[in-house]
CSV table of C-alpha atoms in Angstrom, one decimal:
chain,number,residue,atom,x,y,z
A,1,MET,CA,0.0,0.4,0.4
A,2,LYS,CA,2.8,2.7,0.8
A,3,ILE,CA,4.8,1.7,-2.2
A,4,GLN,CA,0.9,2.8,-4.3
A,5,ARG,CA,0.9,6.2,-2.0
A,6,LYS,CA,4.9,7.1,-2.8
A,7,GLY,CA,4.0,5.9,-6.7
A,8,LEU,CA,0.5,8.1,-7.1
A,9,LEU,CA,2.5,11.2,-5.0
A,10,LEU,CA,5.2,11.0,-7.5
A,11,LEU,CA,3.2,10.6,-11.2
A,12,LEU,CA,1.0,13.6,-9.3
A,13,LEU,CA,3.8,15.4,-9.0
A,14,LEU,CA,4.7,14.9,-11.6
A,15,LEU,CA,1.7,15.6,-13.5
A,16,SER,CA,1.2,19.3,-12.0
A,17,CYS,CA,5.4,20.0,-12.1
A,18,LEU,CA,4.7,19.5,-16.8
A,19,SER,CA,0.8,21.1,-16.8
A,20,TYR,CA,3.2,24.3,-14.9
A,21,SER,CA,6.2,24.4,-17.6
A,22,TRP,CA,3.2,23.4,-20.3
A,23,LEU,CA,1.6,26.1,-19.7
A,24,GLY,CA,4.7,28.2,-19.4
A,25,ASN,CA,4.7,28.0,-23.6
A,26,LEU,CA,1.1,29.2,-23.5
A,27,ASP,CA,0.7,34.1,-22.7
A,28,LEU,CA,-2.0,32.7,-19.5
A,29,PRO,CA,-2.7,35.0,-16.7
A,30,LEU,CA,-0.5,34.2,-13.9
A,31,ILE,CA,-3.2,33.2,-11.4
A,32,LEU,CA,-4.4,30.4,-14.1
A,33,LYS,CA,-0.6,28.7,-13.8
A,34,GLY,CA,-0.9,29.0,-10.2
A,35,TYR,CA,-4.4,27.3,-10.6
A,36,VAL,CA,-3.1,24.3,-12.5
A,37,LEU,CA,-0.2,24.1,-10.4
A,38,ILE,CA,-1.4,24.0,-7.2
A,39,ALA,CA,-5.0,22.0,-8.4
A,40,PRO,CA,-2.9,18.3,-7.8
A,41,LEU,CA,-1.2,19.1,-4.0
A,42,GLN,CA,-4.2,19.9,-3.1
A,43,LEU,CA,-5.7,16.9,-4.0
A,44,LEU,CA,-2.8,15.1,-3.1
A,45,ALA,CA,-3.4,16.4,0.9
A,46,LEU,CA,-6.9,15.6,0.5
A,47,MET,CA,-6.6,12.2,0.1
A,48,TYR,CA,-3.5,11.9,2.0
A,49,VAL,CA,-6.0,13.6,4.8
A,50,ALA,CA,-8.8,11.2,4.2
A,51,HIS,CA,-6.4,7.6,4.4
A,52,TRP,CA,-4.7,9.2,8.0
A,53,ASN,CA,-9.0,9.0,9.4
A,54,TRP,CA,-9.7,5.6,7.7
A,55,SER,CA,-6.5,4.1,9.3
A,56,ARG,CA,-6.9,5.7,12.1
A,57,ARG,CA,-10.0,4.2,12.8
A,58,GLU,CA,-9.1,0.9,11.3
A,59,THR,CA,-6.8,1.3,14.0
A,60,LEU,CA,-8.8,2.5,17.9
A,61,PRO,CA,-10.6,-0.6,19.9
A,62,PRO,CA,-14.8,-0.5,18.9
A,63,GLY,CA,-17.4,2.0,21.4
């Protein structure tokens, strides 16, 4: 499970870097470029928090 999570982290990081470099060639406002860079990181943070809550709930004793 940890290997898959690390792979997903690297994939999202690579995608955000690629999309940011692709947008660097376009003449778009800076705020749009920043949003494309930050959006995958926000998604990753949400997935991490959801996974942490789920794994924590499994380890708690019932009741």
